[in-house]
XYZ file of C-alpha atoms in Angstrom:
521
model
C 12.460 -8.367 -18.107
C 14.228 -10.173 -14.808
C 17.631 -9.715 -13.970
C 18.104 -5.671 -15.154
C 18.598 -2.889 -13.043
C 16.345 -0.641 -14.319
C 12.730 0.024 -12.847
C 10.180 -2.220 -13.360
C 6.523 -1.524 -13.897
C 3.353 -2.945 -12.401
C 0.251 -3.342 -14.707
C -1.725 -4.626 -11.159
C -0.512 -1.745 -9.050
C -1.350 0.485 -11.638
C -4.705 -0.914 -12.186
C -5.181 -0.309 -8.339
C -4.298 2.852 -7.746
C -6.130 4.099 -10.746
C -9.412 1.771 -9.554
C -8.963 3.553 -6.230
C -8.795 7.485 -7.349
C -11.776 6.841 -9.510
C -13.887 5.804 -6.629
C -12.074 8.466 -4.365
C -13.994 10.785 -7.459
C -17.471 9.194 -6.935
C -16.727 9.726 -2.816
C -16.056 13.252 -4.032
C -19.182 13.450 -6.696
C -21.024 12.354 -4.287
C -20.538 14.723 -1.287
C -21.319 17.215 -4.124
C -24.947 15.767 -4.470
C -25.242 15.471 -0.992
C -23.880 19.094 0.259
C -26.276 20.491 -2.134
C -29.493 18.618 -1.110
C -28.536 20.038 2.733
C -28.247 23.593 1.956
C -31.713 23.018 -0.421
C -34.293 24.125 2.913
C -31.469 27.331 2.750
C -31.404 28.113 -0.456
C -34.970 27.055 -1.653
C -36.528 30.542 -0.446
C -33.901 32.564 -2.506
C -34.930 30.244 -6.110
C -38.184 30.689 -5.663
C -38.223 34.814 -4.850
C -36.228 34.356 -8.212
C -38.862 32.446 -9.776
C -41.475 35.042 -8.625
C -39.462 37.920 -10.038
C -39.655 36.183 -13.495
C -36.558 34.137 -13.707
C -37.123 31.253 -16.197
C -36.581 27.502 -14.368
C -34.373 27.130 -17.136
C -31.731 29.714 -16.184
C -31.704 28.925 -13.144
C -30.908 25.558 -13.684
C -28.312 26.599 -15.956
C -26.804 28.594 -13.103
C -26.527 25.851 -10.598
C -24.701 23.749 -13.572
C -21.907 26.621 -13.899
C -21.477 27.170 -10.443
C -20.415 23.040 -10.485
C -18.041 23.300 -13.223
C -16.665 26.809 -11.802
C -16.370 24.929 -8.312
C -14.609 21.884 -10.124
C -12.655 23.942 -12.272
C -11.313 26.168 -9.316
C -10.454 22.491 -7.620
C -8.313 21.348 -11.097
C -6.536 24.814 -10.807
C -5.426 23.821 -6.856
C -4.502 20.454 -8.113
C -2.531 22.247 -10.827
C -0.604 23.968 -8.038
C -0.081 20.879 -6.247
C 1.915 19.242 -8.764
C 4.115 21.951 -8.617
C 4.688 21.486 -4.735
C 4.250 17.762 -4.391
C 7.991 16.965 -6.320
C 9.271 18.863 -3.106
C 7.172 16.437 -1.277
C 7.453 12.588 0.274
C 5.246 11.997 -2.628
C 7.589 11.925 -5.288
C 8.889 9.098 -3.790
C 6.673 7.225 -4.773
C 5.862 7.637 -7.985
C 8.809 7.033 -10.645
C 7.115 9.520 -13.514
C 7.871 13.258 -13.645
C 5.275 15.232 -12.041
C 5.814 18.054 -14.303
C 3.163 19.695 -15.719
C 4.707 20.235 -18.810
C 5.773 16.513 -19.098
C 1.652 15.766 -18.648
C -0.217 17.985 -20.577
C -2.206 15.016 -22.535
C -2.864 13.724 -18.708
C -3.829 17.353 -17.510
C -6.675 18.033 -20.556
C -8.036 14.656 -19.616
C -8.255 15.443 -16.027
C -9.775 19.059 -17.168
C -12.506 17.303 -19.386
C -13.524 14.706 -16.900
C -13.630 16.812 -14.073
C -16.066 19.173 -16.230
C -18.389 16.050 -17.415
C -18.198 14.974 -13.443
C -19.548 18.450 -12.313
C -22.345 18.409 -14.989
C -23.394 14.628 -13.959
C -23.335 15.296 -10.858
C -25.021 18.423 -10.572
C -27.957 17.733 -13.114
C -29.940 16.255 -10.942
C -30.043 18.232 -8.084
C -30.137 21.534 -10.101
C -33.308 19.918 -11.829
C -34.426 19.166 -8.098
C -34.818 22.045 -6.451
C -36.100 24.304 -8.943
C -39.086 21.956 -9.443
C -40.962 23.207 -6.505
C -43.665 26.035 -6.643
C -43.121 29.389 -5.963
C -45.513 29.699 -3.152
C -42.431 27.853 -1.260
C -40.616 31.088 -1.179
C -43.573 32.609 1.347
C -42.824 29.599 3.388
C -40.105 28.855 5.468
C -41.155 24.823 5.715
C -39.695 22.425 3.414
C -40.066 18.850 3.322
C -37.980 16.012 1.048
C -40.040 13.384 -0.636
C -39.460 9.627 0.482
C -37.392 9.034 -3.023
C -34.745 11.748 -1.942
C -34.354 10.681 1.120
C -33.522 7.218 0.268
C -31.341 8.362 -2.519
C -29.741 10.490 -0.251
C -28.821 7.458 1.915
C -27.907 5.344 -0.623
C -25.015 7.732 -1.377
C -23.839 7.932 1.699
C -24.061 3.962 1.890
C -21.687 4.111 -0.634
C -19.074 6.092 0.727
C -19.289 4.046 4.115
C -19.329 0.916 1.978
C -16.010 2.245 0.107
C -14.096 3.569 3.419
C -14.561 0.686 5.109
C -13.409 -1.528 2.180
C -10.246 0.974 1.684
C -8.948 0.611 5.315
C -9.228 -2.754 5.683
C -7.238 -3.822 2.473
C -4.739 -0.799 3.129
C -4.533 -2.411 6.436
C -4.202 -5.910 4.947
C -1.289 -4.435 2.648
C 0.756 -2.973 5.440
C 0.825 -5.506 7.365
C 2.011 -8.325 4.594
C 4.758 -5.742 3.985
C 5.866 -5.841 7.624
C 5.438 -9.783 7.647
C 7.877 -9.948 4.279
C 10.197 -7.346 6.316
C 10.496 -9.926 9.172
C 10.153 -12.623 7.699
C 12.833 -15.617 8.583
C 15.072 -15.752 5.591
C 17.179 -18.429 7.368
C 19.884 -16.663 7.918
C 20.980 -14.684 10.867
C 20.606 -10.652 10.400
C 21.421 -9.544 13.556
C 24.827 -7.137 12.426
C 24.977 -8.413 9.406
C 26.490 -6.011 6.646
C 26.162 -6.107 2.842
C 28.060 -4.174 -0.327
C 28.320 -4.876 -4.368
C 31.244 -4.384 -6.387
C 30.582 -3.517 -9.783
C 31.762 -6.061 -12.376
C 35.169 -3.750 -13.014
C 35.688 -3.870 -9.004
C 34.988 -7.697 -8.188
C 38.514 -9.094 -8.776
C 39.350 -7.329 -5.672
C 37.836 -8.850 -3.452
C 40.589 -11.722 -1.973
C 42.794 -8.229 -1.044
C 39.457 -6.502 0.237
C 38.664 -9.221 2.546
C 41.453 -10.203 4.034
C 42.065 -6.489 4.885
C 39.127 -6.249 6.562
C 39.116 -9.740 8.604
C 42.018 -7.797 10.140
C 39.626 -5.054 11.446
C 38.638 -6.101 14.840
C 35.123 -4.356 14.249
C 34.486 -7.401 12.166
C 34.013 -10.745 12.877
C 34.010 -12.056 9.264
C 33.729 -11.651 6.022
C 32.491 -13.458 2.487
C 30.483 -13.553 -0.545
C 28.689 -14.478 -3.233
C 28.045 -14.029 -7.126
C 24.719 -12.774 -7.048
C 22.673 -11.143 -3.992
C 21.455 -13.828 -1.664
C 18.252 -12.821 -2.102
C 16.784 -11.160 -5.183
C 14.641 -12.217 -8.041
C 16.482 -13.580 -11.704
C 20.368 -13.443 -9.530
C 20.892 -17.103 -9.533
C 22.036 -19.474 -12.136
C 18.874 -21.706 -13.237
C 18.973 -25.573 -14.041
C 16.108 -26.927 -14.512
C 15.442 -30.508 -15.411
C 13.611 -34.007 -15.450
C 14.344 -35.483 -12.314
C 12.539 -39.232 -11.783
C 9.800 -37.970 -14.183
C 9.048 -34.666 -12.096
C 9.960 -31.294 -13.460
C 13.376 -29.830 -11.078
C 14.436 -26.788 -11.129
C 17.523 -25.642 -9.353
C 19.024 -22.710 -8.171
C 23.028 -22.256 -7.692
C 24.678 -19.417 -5.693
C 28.168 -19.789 -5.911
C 29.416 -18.467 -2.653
C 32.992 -18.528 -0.466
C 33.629 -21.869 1.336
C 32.958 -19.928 4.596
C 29.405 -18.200 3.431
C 27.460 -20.267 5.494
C 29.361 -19.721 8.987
C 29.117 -15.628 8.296
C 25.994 -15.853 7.248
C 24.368 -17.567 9.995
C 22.752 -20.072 7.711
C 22.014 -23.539 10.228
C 23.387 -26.672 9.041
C 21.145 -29.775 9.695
C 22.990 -32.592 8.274
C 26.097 -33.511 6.481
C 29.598 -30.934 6.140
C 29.952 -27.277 5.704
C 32.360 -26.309 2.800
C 35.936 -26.583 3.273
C 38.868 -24.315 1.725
C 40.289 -26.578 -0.390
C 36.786 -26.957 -2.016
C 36.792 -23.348 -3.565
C 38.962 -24.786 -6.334
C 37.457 -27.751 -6.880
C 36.303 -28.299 -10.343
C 33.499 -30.745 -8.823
C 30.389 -28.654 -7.581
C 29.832 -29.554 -3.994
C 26.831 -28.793 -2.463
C 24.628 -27.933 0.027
C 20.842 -27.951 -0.553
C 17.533 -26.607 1.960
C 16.091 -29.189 3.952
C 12.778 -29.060 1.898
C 14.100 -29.727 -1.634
C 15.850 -32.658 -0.064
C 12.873 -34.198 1.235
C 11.182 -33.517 -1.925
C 13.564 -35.452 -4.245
C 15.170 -37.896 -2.046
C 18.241 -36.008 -1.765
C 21.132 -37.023 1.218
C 24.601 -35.928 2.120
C 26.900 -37.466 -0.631
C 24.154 -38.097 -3.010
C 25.101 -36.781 -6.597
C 22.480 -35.295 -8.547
C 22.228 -36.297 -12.220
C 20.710 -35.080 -15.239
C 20.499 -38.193 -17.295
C 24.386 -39.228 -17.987
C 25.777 -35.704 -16.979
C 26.379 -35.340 -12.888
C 25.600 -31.765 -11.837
C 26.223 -31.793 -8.121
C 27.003 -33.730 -5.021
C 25.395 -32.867 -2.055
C 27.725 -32.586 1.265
C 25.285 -31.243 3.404
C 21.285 -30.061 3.876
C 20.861 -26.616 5.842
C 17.674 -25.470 7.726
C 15.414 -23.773 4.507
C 16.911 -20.460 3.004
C 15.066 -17.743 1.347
C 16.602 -17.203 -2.168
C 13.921 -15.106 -3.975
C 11.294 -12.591 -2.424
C 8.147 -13.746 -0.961
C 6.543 -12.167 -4.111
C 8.171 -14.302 -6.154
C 8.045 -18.041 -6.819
C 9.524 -19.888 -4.597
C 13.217 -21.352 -5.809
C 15.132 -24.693 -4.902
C 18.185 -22.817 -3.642
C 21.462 -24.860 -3.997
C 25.207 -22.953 -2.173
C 27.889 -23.985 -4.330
C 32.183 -23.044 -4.217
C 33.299 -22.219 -7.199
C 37.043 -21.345 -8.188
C 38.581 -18.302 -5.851
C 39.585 -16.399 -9.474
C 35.668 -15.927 -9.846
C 34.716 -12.531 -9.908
C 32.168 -11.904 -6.410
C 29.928 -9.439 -6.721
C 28.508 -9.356 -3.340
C 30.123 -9.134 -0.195
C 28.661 -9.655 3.439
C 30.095 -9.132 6.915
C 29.135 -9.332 9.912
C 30.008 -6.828 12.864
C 30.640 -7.471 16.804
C 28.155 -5.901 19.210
C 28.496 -1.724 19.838
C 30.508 -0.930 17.025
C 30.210 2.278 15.036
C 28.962 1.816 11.986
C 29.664 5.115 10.384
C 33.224 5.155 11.228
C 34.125 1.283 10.464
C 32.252 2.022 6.451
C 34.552 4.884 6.289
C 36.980 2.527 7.021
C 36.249 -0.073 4.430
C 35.442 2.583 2.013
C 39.422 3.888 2.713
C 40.980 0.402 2.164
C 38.743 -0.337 -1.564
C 40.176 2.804 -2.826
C 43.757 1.942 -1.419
C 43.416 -1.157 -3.185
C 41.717 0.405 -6.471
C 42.090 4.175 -6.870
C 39.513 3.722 -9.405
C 37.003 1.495 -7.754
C 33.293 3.200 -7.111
C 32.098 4.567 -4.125
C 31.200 1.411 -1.816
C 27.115 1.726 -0.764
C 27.237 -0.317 2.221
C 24.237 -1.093 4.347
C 22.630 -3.678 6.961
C 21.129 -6.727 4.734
C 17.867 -5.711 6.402
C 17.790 -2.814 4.308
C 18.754 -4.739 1.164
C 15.514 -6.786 1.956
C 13.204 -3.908 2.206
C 14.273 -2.263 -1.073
C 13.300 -5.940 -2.487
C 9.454 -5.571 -1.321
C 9.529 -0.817 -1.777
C 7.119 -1.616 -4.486
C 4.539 -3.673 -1.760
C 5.470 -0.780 0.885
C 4.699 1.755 -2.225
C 1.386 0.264 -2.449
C 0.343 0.236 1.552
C 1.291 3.586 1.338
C -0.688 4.696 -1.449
C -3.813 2.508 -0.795
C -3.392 3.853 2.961
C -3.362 7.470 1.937
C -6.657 7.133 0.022
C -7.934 4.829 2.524
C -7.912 8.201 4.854
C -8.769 10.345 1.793
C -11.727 8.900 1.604
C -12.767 8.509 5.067
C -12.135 12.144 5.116
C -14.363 13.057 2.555
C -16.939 10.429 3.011
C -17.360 12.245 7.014
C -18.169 15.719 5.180
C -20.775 13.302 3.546
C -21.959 12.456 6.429
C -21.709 16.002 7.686
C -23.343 17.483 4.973
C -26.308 14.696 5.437
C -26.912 15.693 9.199
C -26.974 19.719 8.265
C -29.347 18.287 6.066
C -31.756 16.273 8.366
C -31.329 18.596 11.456
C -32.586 21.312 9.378
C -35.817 19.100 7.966
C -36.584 17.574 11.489
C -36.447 21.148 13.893
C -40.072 20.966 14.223
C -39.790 16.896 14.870
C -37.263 17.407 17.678
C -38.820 20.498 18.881
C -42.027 18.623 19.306
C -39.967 15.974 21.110
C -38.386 18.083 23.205
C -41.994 19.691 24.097
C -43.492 16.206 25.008
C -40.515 15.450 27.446
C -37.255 14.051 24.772
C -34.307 14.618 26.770
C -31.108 15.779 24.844
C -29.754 12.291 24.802
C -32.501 11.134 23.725
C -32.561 12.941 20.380
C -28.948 12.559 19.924
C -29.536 8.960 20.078
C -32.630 8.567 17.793
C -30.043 10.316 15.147
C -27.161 8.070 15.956
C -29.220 5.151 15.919
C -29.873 5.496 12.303
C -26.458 6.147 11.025
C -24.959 3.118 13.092
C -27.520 0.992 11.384
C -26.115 2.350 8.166
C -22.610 2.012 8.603
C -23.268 -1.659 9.768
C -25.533 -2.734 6.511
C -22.110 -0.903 4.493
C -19.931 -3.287 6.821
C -21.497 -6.168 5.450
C -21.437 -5.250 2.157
C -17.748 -3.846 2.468
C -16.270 -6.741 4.056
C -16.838 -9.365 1.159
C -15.803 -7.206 -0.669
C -12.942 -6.615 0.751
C -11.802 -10.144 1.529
C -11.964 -10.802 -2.195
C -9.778 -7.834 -2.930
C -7.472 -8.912 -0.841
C -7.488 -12.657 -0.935
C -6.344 -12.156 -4.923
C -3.325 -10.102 -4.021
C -2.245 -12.631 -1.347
C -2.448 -15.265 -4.493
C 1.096 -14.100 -5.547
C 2.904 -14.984 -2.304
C 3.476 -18.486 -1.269
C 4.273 -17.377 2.332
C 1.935 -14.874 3.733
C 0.748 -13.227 6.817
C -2.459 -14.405 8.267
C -5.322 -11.685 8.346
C -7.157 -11.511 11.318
C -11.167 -10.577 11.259
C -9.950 -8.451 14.166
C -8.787 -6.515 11.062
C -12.216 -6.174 9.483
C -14.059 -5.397 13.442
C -11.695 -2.756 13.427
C -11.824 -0.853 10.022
C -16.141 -1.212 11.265
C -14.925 0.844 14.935
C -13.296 3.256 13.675
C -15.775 4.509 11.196
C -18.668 3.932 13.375
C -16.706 5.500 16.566
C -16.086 8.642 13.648
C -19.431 8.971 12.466
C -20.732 8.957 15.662
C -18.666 11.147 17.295
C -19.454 13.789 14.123
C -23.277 13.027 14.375
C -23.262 13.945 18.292
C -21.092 16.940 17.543
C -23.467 18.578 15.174
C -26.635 17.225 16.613
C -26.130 18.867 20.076
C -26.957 21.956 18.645
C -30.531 21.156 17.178
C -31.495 18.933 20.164
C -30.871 22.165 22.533
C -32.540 24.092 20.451
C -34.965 26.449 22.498
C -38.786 24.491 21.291
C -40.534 27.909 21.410
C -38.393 29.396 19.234
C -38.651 26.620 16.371
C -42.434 25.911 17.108
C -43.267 30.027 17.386
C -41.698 30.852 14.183
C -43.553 28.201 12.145
């Protein structure tokens, strides 16, 4: 439904968000498998002293299982907290549901019994793992992974990298079509330019508002219109068969002096005169590109069929009537008679003036004129055009947030992988180290490895990722141009990351006294 106040859903944006949290899960999943094939050389010795002391494989599988859903379980109950905290929180803001968790019980049993079948999944297979060695193991301390696990191993974390990368550059690709709608040239001149809406009760006071205020000398002038001068479904629609093509029209009855307040450049033809607010003719003046389109000059009179809807007095420099979200509308300023109610009224302010003071001001005079008249929200059109595109900022937001979730957890991945191989290759390095490896050396031959990795995930992350975003830039017909400096720099800043984490917690094994490793094995 167009044209209401109330708030308006998103099926795609839904879709998204929910697409995203499941795959911040797998991240999460993941990690699990991961963290618990690097602690397996630690906690090997202790399964297999159990299996020598007569516990069954069986229980101890069983064991690893409940310690997944206890650890899962204990992460539901945090979440459960957070819910209470986040309505406190910037969060709330965006999201239009109540976070209550009385208000979401269905939503919180779901979570409960899919976070429980997630811990099982993902803890079946390692539990069946590493119980599946002999018991002799547990007189040894060496341990070695087969081929298989260490390829799975790094297929997981190809994923993660794969799904990080992919995350920050379509969050990036969001954001910054947001701040291209934001600054986008509307054709009209911003620059001080004030807004406020009366409500339909309010609007017949507007002749008494205005010239009140054109006697402020904060302002330079003042006008309106009968719908917002941008907004989706506020414009009266004609649409016909014009010369065999479809036409569709859109008419925004404004004050004979909108377009001087407003800004709005006049190419050819006349600008609206006062006598012309009365006029039971509709004059009017049309963007440059509709006139092209159709033929359309100053003092032209547009018919459909017999019946003569406008004449055209003048063609202005193309003006942004609906958000860049939104199809793109022919959009036609008309006068109409001064007794018509105005909904929206614009202003525009000289240089240094206080803004505070001066709405106080107007604010005094609306309820001089109207005891009962609301409380006027007035505001720079600027903001007016942001709260038109809060749903794309909502999105950037969100999809930025788990952008960075996920990198998060997909570095304790990568963590948890490099615990993992440091501990197998001690005797490697140590050997290394005895045959002459300097310490950059080693800490090179393990950042080699992952760089290779996170490039293979770049190139499967970037199509990816391009697709992605190449279908949500389908629904604007102006749009920002993406860069592959974008995509380069989603790939730097998880290699720079990963490397930087590798480093860190290789330092330690490649310094690693040899005799020490190579006397106690």
């Amino acid at each position: 439904v167009s044209n209401t106040d109330h708030e308006h859903g998103s099926r795609s944006t839904m879709l998204t968000c929910l697409g995203i949290a499941i795959l911040v899960v797998a991240i999460a999943l993941i990690n699990f498998v991961n963290f618990f094939f690097a602690l397996i050389p630690v906690r090997l010795r202790a399964v297999n002293i159990c299996k020598v002391f007569g516990a069954s494989t069986r229980t101890l599988r069983w064991s690893f299982l409940f310690e997944a859903v206890g650890l899962v379980v204990c992460a539901l109950l945090l979440t459960m907290y957070l819910t209470i905290v986040l309505p406190d929180t910037f969060v709330a803001e965006y999201v239009s549901r109540s976070l209550s968790l009385k208000d979401n019980l269905t939503a919180v049993l779901l979570l409960f019994g899919i976070g429980v079948v997630a811990a099982l999944a993902a803890a079946l297979y390692p539990s069946y793992y590493i119980t599946s060695f002999n018991a002799s193991l547990a007189v040894k301390s060496g341990f070695a992974g087969s081929g298989a696990g260490r390829r799975l191993r790094l297929v997981l974390i190809g994923v993660q990298f794969t799904v990080s990368i992919a995350l920050i550059v379509v969050a990036a690709c969001f954001w910054l079509q947001y701040r291209y709608m934001i600054n986008y040239d509307i054709g009209i001149d911003r620059e001080n330019l004030m807004c406020f809406n009366l409500s339909y009760k309010d609007g017949d006071m507007y002749p008494v508002l205005a010239e009140r205020m054109n006697e402020m000398p904060e302002i330079v002038g003042v006008t309106a219109s009968v719908d917002a001068v941008v907004g989706d479904g506020s414009a009266e629609v004609i649409r016909m068969k014009y010369e065999g093509r479809d036409l569709e029209l859109h008419f925004r009855y404004v004050r004979s002096n909108f377009l001087d307040v407003m800004g709005i450049r006049l190419a050819e033809g006349e600008d609206f005169s006062d006598d012309m607010d009365n006029a039971a003719t509709k004059y009017a003046i049309m963007c440059r590109s509709t006139c092209d389109e159709y033929g359309f000059y100053p003092g032209f009179v547009v018919m459909a069929g017999t019946t003569p809807i406008c004449r055209v007095i003048g063609i202005m420099d193309d003006v942004l009537g609906q958000p860049l979200d939104s199809k793109q509308s022919n959009t036609v300023y008309c006068t109409t008679s001064e007794d018509q109610w105005m909904g929206d009224v614009y202003f525009r302010t000289a240089a240094n003036v206080d803004i505070p003071r001066l709405c106080d001001k107007i604010r005094a005079v609306a309820k001089e004129i109207n005891p009962d008249s609301e409380e006027l929200d007035i505001e720079f059109v600027d903001e007016h055009l942001q709260r038109l595109y809060e749903k794309t900022q909502r999105s950037a937001t969100i999809i930025g947030l788990f952008a960075l979730l996920a990198v998060i957890i997909s570095l304790m991945g990568v963590f948890g992988i490099v615990l993992f191989e440091t501990q197998h290759r001690r005797r490697e390095i140590a050997v290394r180290r005895v045959f002459g490896a300097s310490t950059s050396g080693i800490i090179w031959m393990l950042n080699r490895r992952y760089a290779l990795i996170v490039a293979v995930c770049f190139v499967v992350a970037a199509p990816v990722a391009w697709y992605v975003v190449a279908r949500w830039m389908e629904r604007f017909v102006n749009r920002t141009d993406i860069s592959w400096l974008i995509y380069l720099g989603a790939l730097a800043l998880v290699l720079a990351i990963t490397l930087a984490l590798v480093t860190l917690r290789s330092w330690r094994a490649a310094n690693e006294n040899p005799s020490r490793v190579l006397g106690g094995e």
